[in-house]
Amino acid sequence: MTSRSGILNIMEHSITPRHVAIIMDGNGRWAKKRLLPRTAGHSVGSEVFRKIAEYLGTIPGVEYLTVYAFSTENWSRPADEVKEIMRLLDHYMDTAMKSLIEKNIRLHFLGDLSVFDDKLRAKMEKLHEMSEHTTGLHVNVAVNYGGRDEITNAIRSMAKEGMDLTAVTQEDITSHLYTAGQPDPDLLIRPGGEKRLSNFLLWQLSYAEFYFTDVLWPDFSEKEIDEAIVWFAGRKRRYGNVK
Ligand code: IPE
Ligand code: IPE
Ligand code: MG
């Protein structure tokens, strides 16, 4: 007979998504609706990120969160907006990120970080090191991240290591991605109404469940996370099988 704690264990470890990925979209439209500059949306959006990361850290069974903060394509935006996003990122390194670590969260930055100036990169590395010994939720912040860029870089790394590329396996590719060593996302959440990937985690999302909502990211709350997680629990994941 399965004990009560056994059932809870099943609930926590098979129905709850172990890895949640979020495309934090809709900041600009949120601001525009309020006749504010787009950057005001980014500012509120970054606070929402902190709140949601903290909340996911309290849900049993959720071990990883990956958020899309800035894509390789976002550099094409007006210079002022890009500058403000970079300023917010830098500011966040000093304040909110540290408070996340105090909440036992492990931080990791995904993407081609070589484009950032030395100071910003050093902060990212320091935060990663500072949080290496924490035991809570793993939070990946994707900055200057592009799925195609990541796969291209993985192939380049394998070539540089002198691997025989004619014999490359899926595991080899997986272990050369920015997410090496982490499980694939189970649930992808995209607020903001668009139903597309926008170059996010192309390899890793192969069998994720996709949850879309019109709620804009700055309006996102614990309630939306609960709704997505309940929706996820009702999914039948078949992985190509017929059961
Ligand atoms: C997402 O919000 C944040 C970034 C891409 C940096 P947007 O800025 O894309 O907001 P919308 O989609 O224009 O409303
Ligand atoms: C995706 O949003 C990138 C991030 C949220 C960081 P975008 O707003 O850049 O995506 P598109 O342009 O609508 O596809
Ligand atoms: Mg957008």
Coordinates of N, CA and C and ligand atoms in Angstrom, one line a residue:
M1 N 0.8 -1.2 0.0 CA 0.0 0.0 0.0 C 0.9 1.3 0.0
T2 N 0.5 2.3 -0.8 CA 1.3 3.5 -0.8 C 0.9 4.4 0.4
S3 N 1.9 4.8 1.1 CA 1.6 5.6 2.3 C 1.2 7.0 1.8
R4 N 0.6 7.8 2.7 CA 0.3 9.2 2.4 C 1.5 10.0 2.0
S5 N 2.7 9.8 2.7 CA 3.9 10.5 2.3 C 4.4 10.0 1.0
G6 N 4.1 8.8 0.6 CA 4.5 8.2 -0.7 C 3.7 9.0 -1.8
I7 N 2.4 9.2 -1.6 CA 1.6 9.9 -2.6 C 2.1 11.3 -2.7
L8 N 2.4 12.0 -1.6 CA 3.0 13.4 -1.7 C 4.3 13.4 -2.4
N9 N 5.0 12.3 -2.2 CA 6.3 12.2 -2.9 C 6.1 12.2 -4.4
I10 N 5.1 11.4 -4.8 CA 4.8 11.2 -6.3 C 4.4 12.6 -6.8
M11 N 3.5 13.3 -6.0 CA 3.0 14.6 -6.5 C 4.1 15.5 -6.7
E12 N 5.0 15.5 -5.7 CA 6.1 16.5 -5.8 C 7.1 16.2 -6.9
H13 N 7.3 15.0 -7.1 CA 8.4 14.7 -8.0 C 8.1 14.2 -9.4
S14 N 6.8 14.0 -9.7 CA 6.5 13.7 -11.1 C 5.5 14.6 -11.7
I15 N 4.6 15.3 -10.9 CA 3.6 16.1 -11.5 C 4.1 17.6 -11.5
T16 N 4.9 17.9 -10.4 CA 5.4 19.3 -10.4 C 6.6 19.4 -11.4
P17 N 6.6 20.5 -12.2 CA 7.8 20.6 -13.1 C 9.0 20.8 -12.3
R18 N 10.0 20.0 -12.7 CA 11.3 20.1 -12.0 C 12.1 21.4 -12.5
H19 N 11.9 21.7 -13.7 CA 12.6 22.8 -14.3 C 11.5 23.7 -15.0
V20 N 11.4 24.9 -14.6 CA 10.5 25.9 -15.2 C 11.3 26.9 -16.0
A21 N 10.9 27.2 -17.3 CA 11.5 28.2 -18.1 C 10.5 29.3 -18.4
I22 N 11.0 30.6 -18.3 CA 10.0 31.7 -18.5 C 10.6 32.7 -19.5
I23 N 9.8 33.1 -20.5 CA 10.2 34.2 -21.4 C 9.5 35.4 -20.9
M24 N 10.3 36.3 -20.2 CA 9.7 37.4 -19.5 C 9.3 38.5 -20.5
D25 N 8.1 38.4 -21.1 CA 7.8 39.3 -22.2 C 6.6 40.2 -21.9
G26 N 6.6 41.4 -22.5 CA 5.5 42.3 -22.3 C 5.8 43.5 -21.5
N27 N 7.0 43.7 -21.2 CA 7.4 44.9 -20.4 C 7.1 46.2 -21.1
G28 N 7.4 46.3 -22.4 CA 7.2 47.5 -23.2 C 5.7 47.9 -23.3
R29 N 4.9 46.8 -23.6 CA 3.5 47.1 -23.8 C 2.8 47.5 -22.5
W30 N 3.3 46.9 -21.4 CA 2.8 47.3 -20.1 C 3.0 48.8 -19.8
A31 N 4.2 49.2 -20.2 CA 4.6 50.6 -19.9 C 3.7 51.5 -20.9
K32 N 3.6 51.1 -22.1 CA 2.9 51.9 -23.1 C 1.5 52.2 -22.7
K33 N 0.9 51.1 -22.2 CA -0.5 51.2 -21.7 C -0.7 52.3 -20.7
R34 N 0.4 52.5 -19.9 CA 0.4 53.5 -18.9 C 1.0 54.8 -19.3
L35 N 1.2 55.0 -20.6 CA 1.9 56.2 -21.1 C 3.3 56.4 -20.5
L36 N 3.9 55.4 -20.1 CA 5.3 55.5 -19.5 C 6.3 55.0 -20.6
P37 N 7.6 55.4 -20.4 CA 8.6 54.9 -21.3 C 8.8 53.4 -21.2
R38 N 9.1 52.7 -22.2 CA 9.3 51.3 -22.2 C 10.2 50.8 -21.1
T39 N 11.2 51.6 -20.8 CA 12.2 51.3 -19.7 C 11.5 51.1 -18.4
A40 N 10.4 51.9 -18.2 CA 9.7 51.7 -16.9 C 9.1 50.3 -16.7
G41 N 8.7 49.7 -17.9 CA 8.3 48.3 -17.9 C 9.4 47.4 -17.5
H42 N 10.6 47.7 -18.0 CA 11.7 46.8 -17.7 C 12.1 46.9 -16.2
S43 N 11.9 48.1 -15.6 CA 12.2 48.2 -14.2 C 11.2 47.4 -13.4
V44 N 10.0 47.5 -13.6 CA 9.0 46.8 -12.9 C 9.2 45.3 -13.1
G45 N 9.4 45.0 -14.4 CA 9.7 43.5 -14.8 C 10.8 42.9 -14.0
S46 N 11.8 43.7 -13.7 CA 13.0 43.1 -13.0 C 12.6 42.8 -11.5
E47 N 11.7 43.6 -11.0 CA 11.2 43.3 -9.6 C 10.3 42.1 -9.6
V48 N 9.5 41.9 -10.7 CA 8.7 40.8 -10.8 C 9.5 39.5 -10.9
F49 N 10.6 39.6 -11.6 CA 11.5 38.4 -11.7 C 12.0 38.0 -10.3
R50 N 12.3 39.0 -9.4 CA 12.8 38.6 -8.1 C 11.7 37.9 -7.3
K51 N 10.5 38.5 -7.4 CA 9.3 37.9 -6.6 C 9.0 36.5 -7.1
I52 N 9.0 36.3 -8.4 CA 8.7 35.0 -9.0 C 9.8 34.0 -8.6
A53 N 11.0 34.4 -8.7 CA 12.1 33.4 -8.4 C 12.0 33.0 -6.9
E54 N 11.7 34.0 -6.1 CA 11.6 33.6 -4.6 C 10.4 32.7 -4.4
Y55 N 9.3 33.0 -5.1 CA 8.1 32.1 -5.0 C 8.4 30.7 -5.5
L56 N 9.0 30.6 -6.7 CA 9.3 29.2 -7.2 C 10.2 28.5 -6.2
G57 N 11.1 29.2 -5.6 CA 12.0 28.6 -4.6 C 11.3 27.9 -3.4
T58 N 10.0 28.3 -3.2 CA 9.2 27.7 -2.1 C 8.4 26.5 -2.5
I59 N 8.3 26.3 -3.8 CA 7.4 25.2 -4.3 C 8.2 23.9 -4.3
P60 N 7.7 22.9 -3.5 CA 8.5 21.6 -3.5 C 8.5 21.0 -4.8
G61 N 9.6 20.5 -5.2 CA 9.8 19.7 -6.5 C 10.3 20.6 -7.6
V62 N 10.2 21.9 -7.5 CA 10.8 22.8 -8.5 C 12.2 23.1 -8.1
E63 N 13.1 22.6 -9.0 CA 14.6 22.7 -8.7 C 15.3 23.8 -9.5
Y64 N 14.8 24.0 -10.7 CA 15.4 24.9 -11.7 C 14.5 26.0 -12.2
L65 N 15.0 27.2 -12.4 CA 14.2 28.2 -13.1 C 15.2 28.9 -14.1
T66 N 14.7 28.9 -15.4 CA 15.6 29.6 -16.4 C 14.7 30.8 -16.9
V67 N 15.2 32.0 -16.8 CA 14.5 33.2 -17.3 C 15.2 33.8 -18.5
Y68 N 14.4 34.2 -19.5 CA 15.0 34.9 -20.7 C 15.0 36.4 -20.4
A69 N 16.1 37.0 -20.2 CA 16.2 38.4 -19.8 C 16.6 39.3 -21.0
F70 N 17.5 38.8 -21.9 CA 17.9 39.6 -23.0 C 18.5 38.7 -24.1
S71 N 17.9 38.8 -25.3 CA 18.3 37.9 -26.3 C 19.4 38.4 -27.2
T72 N 20.0 37.5 -28.0 CA 21.0 38.0 -29.0 C 20.4 39.0 -30.0
E73 N 19.1 38.9 -30.2 CA 18.4 39.8 -31.1 C 18.0 41.1 -30.5
N74 N 18.0 41.2 -29.2 CA 17.5 42.4 -28.5 C 18.5 43.6 -28.7
W75 N 19.7 43.3 -29.1 CA 20.7 44.4 -29.3 C 20.2 45.3 -30.4
S76 N 19.3 44.8 -31.3 CA 18.8 45.7 -32.4 C 17.8 46.7 -31.9
R77 N 17.5 46.7 -30.7 CA 16.5 47.8 -30.2 C 17.2 49.1 -30.1
P78 N 16.4 50.2 -29.9 CA 17.0 51.5 -29.8 C 18.1 51.6 -28.7
A79 N 19.2 52.3 -29.0 CA 20.3 52.3 -28.1 C 20.0 52.7 -26.7
D80 N 19.1 53.6 -26.5 CA 18.7 54.1 -25.2 C 18.0 52.9 -24.4
E81 N 17.2 52.2 -25.1 CA 16.5 51.1 -24.4 C 17.6 50.0 -24.0
V82 N 18.5 49.7 -24.9 CA 19.5 48.7 -24.6 C 20.3 49.1 -23.4
K83 N 20.7 50.4 -23.4 CA 21.5 51.0 -22.4 C 20.8 50.9 -21.0
E84 N 19.6 51.2 -21.0 CA 18.8 51.1 -19.7 C 18.7 49.7 -19.2
I85 N 18.5 48.7 -20.2 CA 18.4 47.3 -19.7 C 19.7 46.9 -19.1
M86 N 20.8 47.3 -19.7 CA 22.1 46.9 -19.2 C 22.4 47.6 -17.8
R87 N 21.9 48.8 -17.7 CA 22.0 49.5 -16.4 C 21.2 48.8 -15.3
L88 N 20.0 48.3 -15.7 CA 19.2 47.6 -14.7 C 19.9 46.3 -14.3
L89 N 20.4 45.6 -15.3 CA 21.1 44.4 -15.1 C 22.3 44.6 -14.1
D90 N 23.0 45.6 -14.3 CA 24.1 46.0 -13.5 C 23.7 46.3 -12.1
H91 N 22.6 47.1 -12.0 CA 22.0 47.5 -10.7 C 21.6 46.2 -9.9
Y92 N 21.0 45.3 -10.7 CA 20.5 44.1 -10.1 C 21.5 43.2 -9.5
M93 N 22.7 43.2 -10.2 CA 23.8 42.5 -9.6 C 24.1 42.9 -8.2
D94 N 24.0 44.2 -8.0 CA 24.4 44.7 -6.7 C 23.3 44.6 -5.6
T95 N 22.1 44.5 -6.0 CA 21.0 44.5 -5.0 C 20.2 43.2 -5.0
A96 N 19.3 43.1 -5.9 CA 18.3 42.0 -5.8 C 19.0 40.6 -5.9
M97 N 20.0 40.5 -6.8 CA 20.6 39.2 -6.9 C 21.2 38.7 -5.6
K98 N 21.8 39.7 -4.9 CA 22.4 39.3 -3.6 C 21.3 38.8 -2.6
S99 N 20.1 39.5 -2.7 CA 19.1 39.1 -1.8 C 18.5 37.8 -2.2
L100 N 18.6 37.4 -3.5 CA 18.1 36.1 -3.9 C 19.1 35.0 -3.3
I101 N 20.3 35.4 -3.3 CA 21.3 34.4 -2.7 C 21.0 34.2 -1.2
E102 N 20.7 35.4 -0.5 CA 20.4 35.2 0.9 C 19.2 34.3 1.1
K103 N 18.3 34.2 0.1 CA 17.2 33.3 0.1 C 17.6 31.9 -0.3
N104 N 18.8 31.6 -0.4 CA 19.3 30.3 -0.7 C 19.2 29.9 -2.2
I105 N 19.1 30.9 -3.0 CA 19.0 30.6 -4.5 C 20.4 30.6 -5.1
R106 N 20.5 29.6 -6.1 CA 21.8 29.5 -6.8 C 21.7 30.2 -8.1
L107 N 22.6 31.1 -8.4 CA 22.5 31.9 -9.7 C 23.6 31.4 -10.7
H108 N 23.1 31.5 -12.0 CA 24.0 31.1 -13.1 C 23.6 32.0 -14.2
F109 N 24.5 32.5 -15.0 CA 24.2 33.3 -16.2 C 24.4 32.5 -17.4
L110 N 23.4 32.5 -18.3 CA 23.5 31.7 -19.5 C 23.7 32.7 -20.7
G111 N 24.5 32.4 -21.6 CA 24.6 33.2 -22.8 C 26.1 33.4 -23.2
D112 N 26.3 34.2 -24.2 CA 27.6 34.6 -24.6 C 28.0 35.8 -23.8
L113 N 28.6 35.6 -22.7 CA 28.9 36.7 -21.7 C 30.2 37.5 -22.1
S114 N 30.9 37.0 -23.2 CA 32.1 37.7 -23.6 C 31.9 39.1 -24.1
V115 N 30.6 39.4 -24.5 CA 30.4 40.7 -25.0 C 30.2 41.8 -23.9
F116 N 30.0 41.4 -22.7 CA 29.8 42.3 -21.6 C 31.2 42.9 -21.1
D117 N 31.2 44.1 -20.6 CA 32.4 44.6 -20.1 C 33.0 43.9 -18.9
D118 N 34.3 44.0 -18.7 CA 34.9 43.2 -17.7 C 34.2 43.3 -16.3
K119 N 33.8 44.6 -16.0 CA 33.2 44.8 -14.6 C 31.9 44.0 -14.4
L120 N 31.1 44.1 -15.5 CA 29.8 43.4 -15.4 C 30.0 41.9 -15.3
R121 N 30.9 41.4 -16.2 CA 31.2 40.0 -16.2 C 31.8 39.5 -14.9
A122 N 32.6 40.3 -14.3 CA 33.2 39.9 -13.0 C 32.1 39.8 -12.0
K123 N 31.1 40.7 -12.0 CA 30.0 40.7 -11.1 C 29.2 39.4 -11.2
M124 N 29.0 39.0 -12.5 CA 28.2 37.8 -12.8 C 29.0 36.6 -12.2
E125 N 30.3 36.6 -12.5 CA 31.1 35.4 -12.0 C 31.1 35.4 -10.4
K126 N 31.2 36.6 -9.8 CA 31.3 36.6 -8.4 C 29.9 36.1 -7.8
L127 N 28.8 36.5 -8.4 CA 27.5 36.1 -7.9 C 27.4 34.6 -8.0
H128 N 27.9 34.1 -9.1 CA 27.8 32.6 -9.4 C 28.6 31.9 -8.3
E129 N 29.8 32.4 -8.0 CA 30.7 31.8 -7.0 C 30.1 31.9 -5.6
M130 N 29.5 33.1 -5.3 CA 28.9 33.3 -4.0 C 27.8 32.3 -3.7
S131 N 27.1 31.9 -4.8 CA 25.9 31.1 -4.6 C 26.2 29.6 -4.8
E132 N 27.5 29.3 -5.1 CA 27.8 27.9 -5.3 C 27.5 27.0 -4.2
H133 N 27.5 27.5 -3.0 CA 27.3 26.6 -1.8 C 25.9 26.7 -1.3
T134 N 25.0 27.4 -1.9 CA 23.6 27.5 -1.5 C 22.9 26.2 -2.0
T135 N 21.8 25.8 -1.4 CA 21.2 24.5 -1.7 C 19.8 24.7 -2.3
G136 N 19.3 25.9 -2.5 CA 18.0 26.1 -3.0 C 17.8 26.0 -4.5
L137 N 16.8 26.7 -5.0 CA 16.5 26.8 -6.4 C 17.7 27.2 -7.2
H138 N 17.9 26.5 -8.4 CA 18.9 27.0 -9.3 C 18.2 28.0 -10.2
V139 N 18.7 29.2 -10.3 CA 18.2 30.2 -11.2 C 19.2 30.5 -12.3
N140 N 18.8 30.3 -13.6 CA 19.6 30.7 -14.7 C 19.0 31.9 -15.3
V141 N 19.8 33.0 -15.4 CA 19.4 34.2 -16.1 C 20.0 34.2 -17.5
A142 N 19.2 34.2 -18.5 CA 19.7 34.1 -19.9 C 19.9 35.6 -20.4
V143 N 21.2 36.0 -20.6 CA 21.5 37.3 -21.1 C 22.4 37.2 -22.3
N144 N 22.2 38.0 -23.3 CA 22.8 37.8 -24.6 C 22.8 36.3 -24.9
Y145 N 21.6 35.8 -24.8 CA 21.3 34.4 -25.1 C 20.6 34.2 -26.4
G146 N 21.0 33.3 -27.2 CA 20.2 32.9 -28.4 C 20.4 31.4 -28.5
G147 N 19.3 30.7 -28.8 CA 19.4 29.2 -28.9 C 20.3 28.8 -30.1
R148 N 20.2 29.5 -31.2 CA 21.0 29.1 -32.3 C 22.5 29.4 -32.0
D149 N 22.7 30.5 -31.3 CA 24.1 30.9 -31.0 C 24.7 29.8 -30.0
E150 N 23.8 29.4 -29.1 CA 24.3 28.4 -28.1 C 24.7 27.1 -28.8
I151 N 23.9 26.6 -29.8 CA 24.2 25.4 -30.5 C 25.4 25.5 -31.3
T152 N 25.6 26.7 -32.0 CA 26.7 27.0 -32.8 C 28.0 27.0 -31.9
N153 N 27.9 27.6 -30.8 CA 29.0 27.6 -29.8 C 29.4 26.2 -29.3
A154 N 28.4 25.4 -29.1 CA 28.6 24.0 -28.6 C 29.5 23.3 -29.7
I155 N 29.1 23.5 -31.0 CA 29.8 22.7 -32.0 C 31.3 23.3 -32.1
R156 N 31.4 24.6 -32.0 CA 32.8 25.2 -32.0 C 33.6 24.6 -30.8
S157 N 33.0 24.5 -29.6 CA 33.8 24.0 -28.5 C 34.2 22.6 -28.7
M158 N 33.3 21.8 -29.3 CA 33.7 20.4 -29.5 C 34.8 20.3 -30.5
A159 N 34.8 21.1 -31.5 CA 35.9 21.1 -32.5 C 37.2 21.6 -31.9
K160 N 37.1 22.6 -31.0 CA 38.3 23.1 -30.4 C 38.9 22.0 -29.5
E161 N 38.1 21.2 -28.9 CA 38.6 20.1 -28.0 C 39.1 19.0 -28.8
G162 N 39.0 19.1 -30.1 CA 39.6 18.0 -31.0 C 38.7 16.8 -31.0
M163 N 37.4 16.9 -30.7 CA 36.5 15.8 -30.8 C 36.3 15.4 -32.3
D164 N 36.0 14.2 -32.5 CA 35.7 13.7 -33.8 C 34.2 14.1 -34.1
L165 N 34.0 15.1 -34.9 CA 32.6 15.6 -35.1 C 31.8 14.6 -36.0
T166 N 32.4 13.7 -36.6 CA 31.6 12.7 -37.4 C 30.9 11.7 -36.5
A167 N 31.4 11.7 -35.2 CA 30.8 10.7 -34.3 C 30.1 11.4 -33.1
V168 N 29.7 12.7 -33.3 CA 29.1 13.4 -32.2 C 27.7 12.8 -31.8
T169 N 27.5 12.7 -30.5 CA 26.2 12.2 -30.1 C 25.3 13.4 -29.5
Q170 N 24.0 13.1 -29.2 CA 23.2 14.1 -28.6 C 23.7 14.5 -27.3
E171 N 24.2 13.5 -26.5 CA 24.7 13.7 -25.2 C 25.9 14.7 -25.3
D172 N 26.8 14.5 -26.3 CA 27.9 15.4 -26.5 C 27.4 16.9 -26.7
I173 N 26.4 17.0 -27.5 CA 25.9 18.4 -27.7 C 25.3 19.0 -26.4
T174 N 24.5 18.2 -25.8 CA 23.9 18.6 -24.5 C 24.9 19.1 -23.5
S175 N 26.0 18.3 -23.4 CA 27.0 18.7 -22.4 C 27.9 19.8 -22.8
H176 N 27.7 20.4 -24.0 CA 28.5 21.6 -24.4 C 27.6 22.8 -24.5
L177 N 26.3 22.7 -24.1 CA 25.5 23.8 -24.1 C 25.7 24.6 -22.8
Y178 N 25.2 25.9 -22.7 CA 25.3 26.7 -21.5 C 24.7 26.0 -20.3
T179 N 23.7 25.1 -20.6 CA 22.9 24.5 -19.5 C 23.5 23.1 -19.2
A180 N 24.7 22.8 -19.6 CA 25.4 21.5 -19.3 C 25.2 21.1 -17.9
G181 N 24.8 19.8 -17.7 CA 24.6 19.3 -16.4 C 23.2 19.5 -15.8
Q182 N 22.4 20.3 -16.5 CA 21.1 20.6 -15.9 C 20.0 19.8 -16.7
P183 N 18.9 19.5 -16.0 CA 17.8 18.8 -16.7 C 17.1 19.7 -17.7
D184 N 16.5 19.2 -18.7 CA 15.7 20.0 -19.6 C 14.5 20.7 -18.9
P185 N 14.0 21.8 -19.4 CA 12.8 22.4 -18.8 C 11.6 21.5 -19.1
D186 N 10.7 21.4 -18.1 CA 9.5 20.6 -18.2 C 8.4 21.5 -18.7
L187 N 8.4 22.7 -18.2 CA 7.3 23.7 -18.4 C 7.9 25.0 -18.9
L188 N 7.4 25.5 -20.1 CA 7.8 26.8 -20.5 C 6.6 27.7 -20.4
I189 N 6.8 28.9 -19.8 CA 5.7 29.9 -19.6 C 6.1 31.1 -20.4
R190 N 5.2 31.5 -21.3 CA 5.4 32.8 -22.0 C 4.2 33.7 -21.7
P191 N 4.4 34.8 -20.9 CA 3.4 35.8 -20.7 C 3.5 36.8 -21.9
G192 N 2.6 37.7 -22.0 CA 2.7 38.7 -23.1 C 1.9 38.4 -24.3
G193 N 1.3 37.3 -24.4 CA 0.4 37.0 -25.6 C 1.0 36.4 -26.8
E194 N 2.3 36.5 -27.0 CA 2.9 35.9 -28.2 C 3.1 34.4 -28.0
K195 N 2.9 33.7 -29.1 CA 3.1 32.2 -29.1 C 4.3 31.8 -30.0
R196 N 5.4 32.2 -29.5 CA 6.6 31.8 -30.2 C 7.8 31.6 -29.2
L197 N 8.9 31.0 -29.8 CA 10.0 30.8 -28.9 C 11.0 31.9 -28.9
S198 N 11.1 32.7 -29.9 CA 12.0 33.8 -30.0 C 13.4 33.4 -29.7
N199 N 13.8 32.2 -30.2 CA 15.2 31.7 -30.1 C 15.6 31.3 -28.7
F200 N 14.7 30.9 -27.9 CA 15.0 30.5 -26.5 C 15.1 29.0 -26.4
L201 N 16.2 28.5 -25.8 CA 16.4 27.1 -25.5 C 15.9 26.1 -26.5
L202 N 16.3 26.3 -27.8 CA 15.8 25.5 -28.9 C 16.0 24.0 -28.7
W203 N 17.2 23.7 -28.2 CA 17.5 22.3 -28.0 C 16.8 21.7 -26.8
Q204 N 16.8 22.5 -25.7 CA 16.4 21.9 -24.4 C 14.8 21.9 -24.3
L205 N 14.1 22.6 -25.1 CA 12.6 22.6 -25.0 C 11.9 21.5 -25.8
S206 N 12.7 20.6 -26.4 CA 12.1 19.6 -27.3 C 10.8 19.0 -26.8
Y207 N 10.8 18.6 -25.5 CA 9.6 18.0 -25.0 C 8.9 18.7 -23.8
A208 N 9.2 20.0 -23.7 CA 8.6 20.8 -22.7 C 7.1 21.0 -23.0
E209 N 6.3 21.3 -22.0 CA 4.9 21.7 -22.2 C 4.9 23.2 -22.2
F210 N 4.1 23.8 -23.2 CA 4.2 25.2 -23.4 C 2.9 25.9 -22.8
Y211 N 3.1 26.9 -22.0 CA 1.9 27.6 -21.4 C 2.0 29.0 -21.8
F212 N 1.0 29.5 -22.5 CA 1.0 30.9 -22.9 C -0.2 31.7 -22.2
T213 N 0.1 32.9 -21.9 CA -0.9 33.7 -21.3 C -0.8 35.2 -21.8
D214 N -1.9 35.8 -21.8 CA -1.9 37.2 -22.3 C -1.4 38.2 -21.2
V215 N -1.4 37.8 -20.0 CA -0.9 38.6 -18.9 C 0.5 39.1 -19.2
L216 N 0.7 40.4 -19.1 CA 2.0 41.0 -19.4 C 3.0 40.7 -18.2
W217 N 4.3 40.6 -18.5 CA 5.2 40.2 -17.4 C 5.1 41.1 -16.2
P218 N 5.1 42.4 -16.3 CA 5.1 43.2 -15.1 C 3.8 43.0 -14.2
D219 N 2.7 42.4 -14.8 CA 1.5 42.1 -14.0 C 1.5 40.7 -13.5
F220 N 2.6 39.9 -13.8 CA 2.7 38.5 -13.4 C 2.8 38.4 -11.9
S221 N 2.1 37.4 -11.3 CA 2.2 37.2 -9.9 C 2.2 35.7 -9.6
E222 N 2.2 35.4 -8.3 CA 2.2 34.0 -7.8 C 1.0 33.3 -8.4
K223 N -0.1 34.0 -8.5 CA -1.4 33.4 -9.0 C -1.2 32.8 -10.4
E224 N -0.5 33.5 -11.3 CA -0.2 33.0 -12.6 C 0.7 31.8 -12.6
I225 N 1.6 31.8 -11.7 CA 2.5 30.6 -11.6 C 1.7 29.4 -11.1
D226 N 0.8 29.6 -10.1 CA 0.0 28.5 -9.6 C -0.9 28.0 -10.8
E227 N -1.4 28.9 -11.6 CA -2.3 28.4 -12.7 C -1.5 27.6 -13.7
A228 N -0.3 28.0 -14.0 CA 0.5 27.3 -14.9 C 0.9 25.9 -14.4
I229 N 1.2 25.9 -13.1 CA 1.6 24.6 -12.5 C 0.4 23.6 -12.4
V230 N -0.7 24.1 -12.1 CA -1.9 23.3 -12.1 C -2.2 22.8 -13.5
W231 N -2.1 23.7 -14.5 CA -2.3 23.3 -15.9 C -1.3 22.2 -16.3
F232 N -0.1 22.3 -15.8 CA 1.0 21.4 -16.2 C 0.7 20.0 -15.6
A233 N 0.1 20.0 -14.4 CA -0.2 18.7 -13.7 C -1.2 17.9 -14.5
G234 N -2.0 18.6 -15.3 CA -3.0 17.9 -16.1 C -2.5 17.4 -17.5
R235 N -1.3 17.7 -17.8 CA -0.7 17.3 -19.1 C -0.4 15.8 -19.2
K236 N -0.6 15.2 -20.3 CA -0.1 13.8 -20.5 C 1.1 13.9 -21.4
R237 N 2.3 13.6 -20.8 CA 3.5 13.6 -21.6 C 3.8 12.3 -22.2
R238 N 3.8 12.2 -23.5 CA 3.9 10.9 -24.1 C 5.3 10.7 -24.7
Y239 N 6.0 11.7 -25.0 CA 7.4 11.5 -25.6 C 7.4 10.6 -26.8
G240 N 6.4 10.8 -27.6 CA 6.3 10.0 -28.9 C 5.7 8.6 -28.7
N241 N 5.4 8.2 -27.5 CA 4.8 6.9 -27.2 C 3.3 7.1 -27.4
V242 N 2.5 6.0 -27.2 CA 1.1 6.1 -27.4 C 0.3 5.9 -26.1
K243 N 1.0 5.8 -24.9 CA 0.3 5.6 -23.6 C -0.5 6.8 -23.2
Ligands
IPE1 C1 10.7 41.7 -22.6 O1 9.7 42.7 -22.8 C2 12.0 42.2 -22.1 C3 13.1 42.2 -23.1 C4 13.0 41.6 -24.3 C5 14.3 42.7 -22.7 P1 9.6 43.5 -24.1 O2 10.5 44.7 -24.0 O3 9.8 42.6 -25.3 O4 8.1 44.0 -24.1 P2 7.1 44.1 -25.3 O5 7.1 42.7 -25.9 O6 7.7 45.1 -26.3 O7 5.8 44.5 -24.7
IPE2 C1 12.0 37.5 -26.2 O1 11.1 38.6 -26.3 C2 13.2 37.9 -25.4 C3 13.1 38.2 -24.0 C4 12.0 38.2 -23.3 C5 14.3 38.5 -23.4 P1 11.1 39.6 -27.5 O2 10.2 40.6 -27.2 O3 12.5 40.0 -27.9 O4 10.6 38.6 -28.7 P2 9.9 38.9 -30.0 O5 10.7 40.0 -30.7 O6 8.5 39.4 -29.7 O7 9.9 37.6 -30.8
MG3 MG 8.6 41.5 -26.4

